[in-house]
Short mmCIF file of C-alpha atoms in Angstrom, two decimals:
data_model
loop_
_atom_site.label_atom_id
_atom_site.label_comp_id
_atom_site.label_asym_id
_atom_site.label_seq_id
_atom_site.Cartn_x
_atom_site.Cartn_y
_atom_site.Cartn_z
CA MET A 1 -28.04 -44.84 2.15
CA GLY A 2 -26.54 -48.11 0.54
CA LEU A 3 -27.17 -51.60 1.92
CA LEU A 4 -23.61 -51.89 3.16
CA ASP A 5 -23.96 -48.48 4.97
CA LYS A 6 -27.06 -49.64 6.67
CA PHE A 7 -25.33 -52.88 7.63
CA GLU A 8 -22.13 -51.04 8.97
CA LYS A 9 -24.56 -48.74 11.06
CA GLY A 10 -26.55 -51.58 12.48
CA LEU A 11 -23.34 -53.37 13.40
CA GLU A 12 -22.13 -50.16 15.06
CA ARG A 13 -25.19 -50.02 17.18
CA VAL A 14 -24.82 -53.66 18.20
CA VAL A 15 -21.21 -53.07 19.11
CA ASN A 16 -22.15 -49.93 21.42
CA VAL A 17 -24.79 -52.14 23.13
CA ALA A 18 -22.38 -54.88 23.76
CA PHE A 19 -19.78 -52.63 24.90
CA ALA A 20 -22.35 -51.01 27.43
CA ARG A 21 -23.19 -54.55 28.86
CA THR A 22 -19.52 -55.72 29.07
CA PHE A 23 -17.93 -52.62 30.59
CA LYS A 24 -19.88 -51.47 33.57
CA SER A 25 -17.36 -48.48 34.19
CA GLY A 26 -19.46 -46.64 31.31
CA LEU A 27 -18.47 -44.56 28.40
CA GLN A 28 -14.76 -43.20 27.99
CA PRO A 29 -13.88 -39.78 26.49
CA VAL A 30 -12.18 -41.62 23.52
CA GLU A 31 -15.44 -43.24 22.39
CA ILE A 32 -16.90 -39.78 22.36
CA THR A 33 -14.14 -38.50 20.12
CA ALA A 34 -14.59 -41.48 17.75
CA ALA A 35 -18.43 -40.81 17.69
CA LEU A 36 -17.67 -37.12 16.78
CA ARG A 37 -15.28 -38.21 13.99
CA ARG A 38 -17.73 -40.54 12.45
CA GLU A 39 -20.47 -37.87 12.53
CA LEU A 40 -18.10 -35.36 10.73
CA ASP A 41 -17.29 -38.23 8.08
CA THR A 42 -20.93 -39.44 7.65
CA LYS A 43 -22.32 -35.86 7.29
CA ALA A 44 -19.46 -34.55 4.88
CA ALA A 45 -20.99 -32.82 1.98
CA VAL A 46 -18.98 -32.16 -1.27
CA VAL A 47 -20.14 -28.53 -2.17
CA ALA A 48 -17.35 -28.06 -4.80
CA ARG A 49 -14.12 -29.57 -5.66
CA ASP A 50 -12.34 -27.86 -3.27
CA ARG A 51 -14.87 -27.59 -0.52
CA ILE A 52 -16.35 -30.21 1.74
CA LEU A 53 -18.72 -29.01 4.29
CA VAL A 54 -19.21 -30.74 7.74
CA PRO A 55 -21.42 -29.81 10.72
CA ASN A 56 -20.18 -27.34 13.33
CA LYS A 57 -22.77 -27.81 15.93
CA PHE A 58 -23.03 -31.04 17.98
CA SER A 59 -25.27 -32.48 20.70
CA VAL A 60 -23.73 -35.50 22.57
CA HIS A 61 -26.46 -37.32 24.06
CA LEU A 62 -25.21 -39.59 27.02
CA ALA A 63 -26.86 -41.80 29.78
CA PRO A 64 -27.18 -39.98 32.98
CA GLY A 65 -24.32 -41.93 34.75
CA ASP A 66 -21.98 -41.16 31.60
CA TYR A 67 -23.22 -37.47 31.43
CA GLU A 68 -22.33 -37.00 35.30
CA ARG A 69 -18.68 -38.39 34.85
CA MET A 70 -18.15 -36.55 31.72
CA THR A 71 -19.32 -33.13 32.99
CA GLY A 72 -17.14 -33.91 36.27
CA ILE A 73 -13.96 -33.53 34.26
CA GLY A 74 -14.84 -29.95 33.43
CA PRO A 75 -14.50 -27.63 30.57
CA ALA A 76 -11.12 -28.77 29.39
CA LEU A 77 -12.95 -31.93 28.02
CA ILE A 78 -14.89 -29.97 25.60
CA ASP A 79 -11.81 -28.32 24.59
CA ASP A 80 -10.10 -31.34 23.80
CA PHE A 81 -13.11 -32.68 21.78
CA THR A 82 -12.94 -29.36 19.80
CA GLN A 83 -9.20 -29.60 19.24
CA LEU A 84 -9.55 -33.14 17.97
CA ILE A 85 -12.36 -32.30 15.64
CA GLN A 86 -10.50 -29.55 14.20
CA THR A 87 -7.49 -31.85 13.65
CA HIS A 88 -9.73 -34.57 12.01
CA ALA A 89 -11.14 -31.91 9.75
CA THR A 90 -7.78 -30.57 8.73
CA ALA A 91 -6.52 -33.94 7.91
CA GLN A 92 -9.72 -34.87 5.62
CA HIS A 93 -9.77 -31.22 4.14
CA TYR A 94 -13.17 -30.40 5.73
CA GLN A 95 -14.55 -27.07 6.34
CA PHE A 96 -16.86 -25.62 8.87
CA ALA A 97 -19.69 -23.09 8.28
CA GLY A 98 -18.87 -21.49 11.71
CA GLY A 99 -17.27 -22.01 15.10
CA ILE A 100 -17.60 -25.40 16.67
CA SER A 101 -20.02 -25.93 19.35
CA ILE A 102 -20.21 -29.25 21.33
CA ARG A 103 -22.84 -29.61 24.00
CA LEU A 104 -23.22 -32.67 26.36
CA VAL A 105 -26.84 -33.55 26.77
CA GLU A 106 -28.26 -35.94 29.48
CA ASP A 107 -30.59 -38.61 27.88
CA PRO A 108 -32.17 -41.25 30.19
CA LEU A 109 -33.37 -43.26 27.13
CA LEU A 110 -29.84 -44.26 26.49
CA ALA A 111 -28.13 -47.29 28.07
CA GLU A 112 -24.80 -46.59 29.76
CA GLY A 113 -21.76 -47.00 27.56
CA VAL A 114 -23.76 -45.64 24.42
CA VAL A 115 -23.39 -42.30 22.76
CA ARG A 116 -25.54 -40.70 20.24
CA VAL A 117 -24.66 -37.47 18.29
CA ASP A 118 -26.80 -34.96 16.74
CA SER A 119 -25.33 -32.31 14.43
CA SER A 120 -26.12 -29.54 12.13
CA ASN A 121 -24.56 -26.64 10.06
CA GLU A 122 -24.77 -23.39 11.49
CA LYS A 123 -23.15 -20.22 10.15
CA GLY A 124 -22.03 -17.99 12.99
CA GLU A 125 -19.29 -15.85 14.34
CA VAL A 126 -16.18 -17.41 15.29
CA SER A 127 -14.55 -17.18 18.76
CA TRP A 128 -10.69 -17.95 18.46
CA THR A 129 -9.73 -19.12 21.81
CA PRO A 130 -6.01 -19.54 22.41
CA ILE A 131 -4.60 -22.10 24.83
CA LEU A 132 -1.19 -23.26 26.04
CA ASP A 133 -0.75 -27.17 27.13
CA ILE A 134 2.16 -27.15 29.69
CA ASN A 135 3.10 -30.32 31.47
CA GLY A 136 -0.57 -31.70 31.18
CA LYS A 137 -1.96 -28.57 32.21
CA ARG A 138 -4.13 -26.32 30.20
CA TYR A 139 -3.89 -22.28 30.42
CA PRO A 140 -6.35 -20.21 28.43
CA ILE A 141 -4.65 -17.10 27.15
CA THR A 142 -6.70 -14.09 28.24
CA LYS A 143 -4.58 -11.17 27.80
CA SER A 144 -2.80 -9.69 24.83
CA HIS A 145 0.74 -10.28 26.56
CA THR A 146 1.30 -13.53 28.45
CA VAL A 147 4.77 -14.09 30.29
CA ILE A 148 5.92 -17.41 31.06
CA GLY A 149 8.86 -18.13 33.51
CA ARG A 150 10.20 -19.68 36.62
CA GLY A 151 9.46 -16.44 38.76
CA SER A 152 6.51 -15.21 40.58
CA GLU A 153 6.08 -12.19 38.64
CA ALA A 154 5.35 -14.40 35.52
CA ASP A 155 1.70 -14.77 34.52
CA ILE A 156 2.46 -18.43 34.24
CA THR A 157 4.87 -19.94 36.54
CA VAL A 158 6.56 -23.20 35.49
CA ASP A 159 8.97 -25.27 37.93
CA ASP A 160 11.91 -25.82 35.71
CA THR A 161 15.32 -24.64 36.62
CA GLY A 162 16.47 -24.36 33.06
CA ILE A 163 13.76 -21.54 32.67
CA SER A 164 14.71 -17.74 33.43
CA ARG A 165 12.27 -15.93 35.77
CA ARG A 166 10.95 -14.04 32.74
CA HIS A 167 11.74 -16.36 30.08
CA VAL A 168 9.23 -15.96 27.01
CA GLU A 169 6.20 -13.93 26.22
CA ILE A 170 3.14 -14.95 24.18
CA LEU A 171 1.45 -12.22 22.23
CA TRP A 172 -2.24 -12.60 21.10
CA ASP A 173 -4.11 -10.00 18.95
CA GLY A 174 -7.40 -11.79 18.84
CA LYS A 175 -6.65 -13.89 15.60
CA ARG A 176 -2.80 -14.41 15.60
CA GLY A 177 -0.03 -15.51 18.06
CA GLN A 178 3.45 -14.54 18.30
CA VAL A 179 6.43 -15.54 20.61
CA ASN A 180 9.05 -13.54 22.03
CA ASP A 181 11.97 -14.53 24.16
CA LEU A 182 12.82 -12.07 26.85
CA GLY A 183 16.59 -12.44 26.84
CA SER A 184 16.38 -15.70 28.60
CA THR A 185 19.84 -17.39 29.63
CA ASN A 186 19.11 -20.78 27.97
CA GLY A 187 17.17 -19.54 25.00
CA THR A 188 13.89 -20.60 23.39
CA GLN A 189 13.13 -23.16 20.43
CA LEU A 190 10.09 -23.09 18.43
CA ASN A 191 9.37 -26.36 16.67
CA GLY A 192 13.01 -27.31 17.08
CA ALA A 193 14.74 -24.25 15.98
CA PRO A 194 16.16 -21.44 18.14
CA VAL A 195 13.79 -18.44 18.11
CA THR A 196 13.84 -14.83 19.31
CA LYS A 197 10.69 -13.46 17.94
CA ALA A 198 8.46 -15.25 15.48
CA ALA A 199 4.74 -15.78 14.27
CA LEU A 200 3.11 -18.67 16.31
CA PRO A 201 0.85 -21.07 14.15
CA PRO A 202 -1.66 -23.33 15.84
CA GLU A 203 -0.02 -26.59 16.92
CA SER A 204 3.43 -24.94 17.27
CA VAL A 205 5.60 -26.45 20.06
CA ILE A 206 7.61 -24.10 22.30
CA SER A 207 10.83 -25.58 24.09
CA LEU A 208 12.19 -24.07 27.18
CA GLY A 209 14.53 -25.82 29.45
CA ARG A 210 13.02 -29.23 29.90
CA THR A 211 9.51 -27.93 29.31
CA ARG A 212 7.41 -28.38 26.23
CA ILE A 213 4.74 -25.96 25.47
CA VAL A 214 1.98 -26.55 22.81
CA PHE A 215 0.19 -23.67 21.30
CA ARG A 216 -3.28 -24.25 20.40
CA VAL A 217 -6.16 -22.31 18.89
CA LEU A 218 -9.85 -23.66 19.07
CA ALA A 219 -12.28 -22.24 16.71
CA GLN A 220 -15.46 -22.18 18.79
CA SER A 221 -18.82 -20.77 18.18
CA ALA A 222 -19.10 -17.29 19.96
CA SER A 223 -22.22 -18.36 21.86
CA VAL A 224 -20.72 -21.73 22.71
CA ASP A 225 -22.64 -23.60 25.53
CA GLN A 226 -20.18 -26.30 26.62
CA PHE A 227 -22.24 -28.16 29.36
CA SER A 228 -26.00 -27.88 28.99
CA ASP A 229 -28.49 -28.39 31.57
CA LEU A 230 -30.72 -29.78 28.81
CA ARG A 231 -32.54 -33.07 29.74
CA VAL A 232 -34.40 -35.33 27.41
CA ASP A 233 -37.79 -36.63 28.93
CA GLN A 234 -39.24 -40.12 28.21
CA ASP A 235 -41.11 -39.18 25.38
CA GLY A 236 -38.09 -37.87 23.53
CA GLY A 237 -38.77 -34.29 24.24
CA GLU A 238 -36.29 -31.70 25.52
CA ASN A 239 -36.82 -29.86 28.76
CA ARG A 240 -34.52 -27.52 30.80
#
């Protein structure tokens, strides 16, 4: 590590402590996202000209108050962190050895507002988890066929008069998605173009009536443990 890198890391610690003292409301999710991105950039290893390997397993250490607030948000928070890491990795041409695992850890040694991220590379089986973001709500896809519409018979009901009772169907085979319009009155658009049936790449935008649906796929570890009951004792050891 060069002198400039050491200076920047020292400055970062000072800023984190200053933030903790100034903002008594505690840590915000956006700061955890920034810390995870920094961890990727710091640990990125050039294996070959076309392969930059980054960690895929993360332990996010938080002060007790911050840990309680973050875990209170629910599993969707970990999904958001996973998605943002994937997006950053894609933009930087990073690659993972396996599925992404993010675990929150309560650490009484940390001051409120400070986050510490530990990471490692672990090869393992990837669990592809598809989700739909609709009007600010997240719906995991748990079936091979998921119908979206205005009627009660749909698997996901959307309150939009521009949508048919059974408007569109999302197919998932375990690795790939597909969208099928079910003969809707007003039609369906995929990434701004009319569609009847088409493959559904991650981050695709499906438009129905006034509703915008984003299809996402999270590459999580098959044994992902989102919220851990792991505690760090005063001596730095870990207990459950």
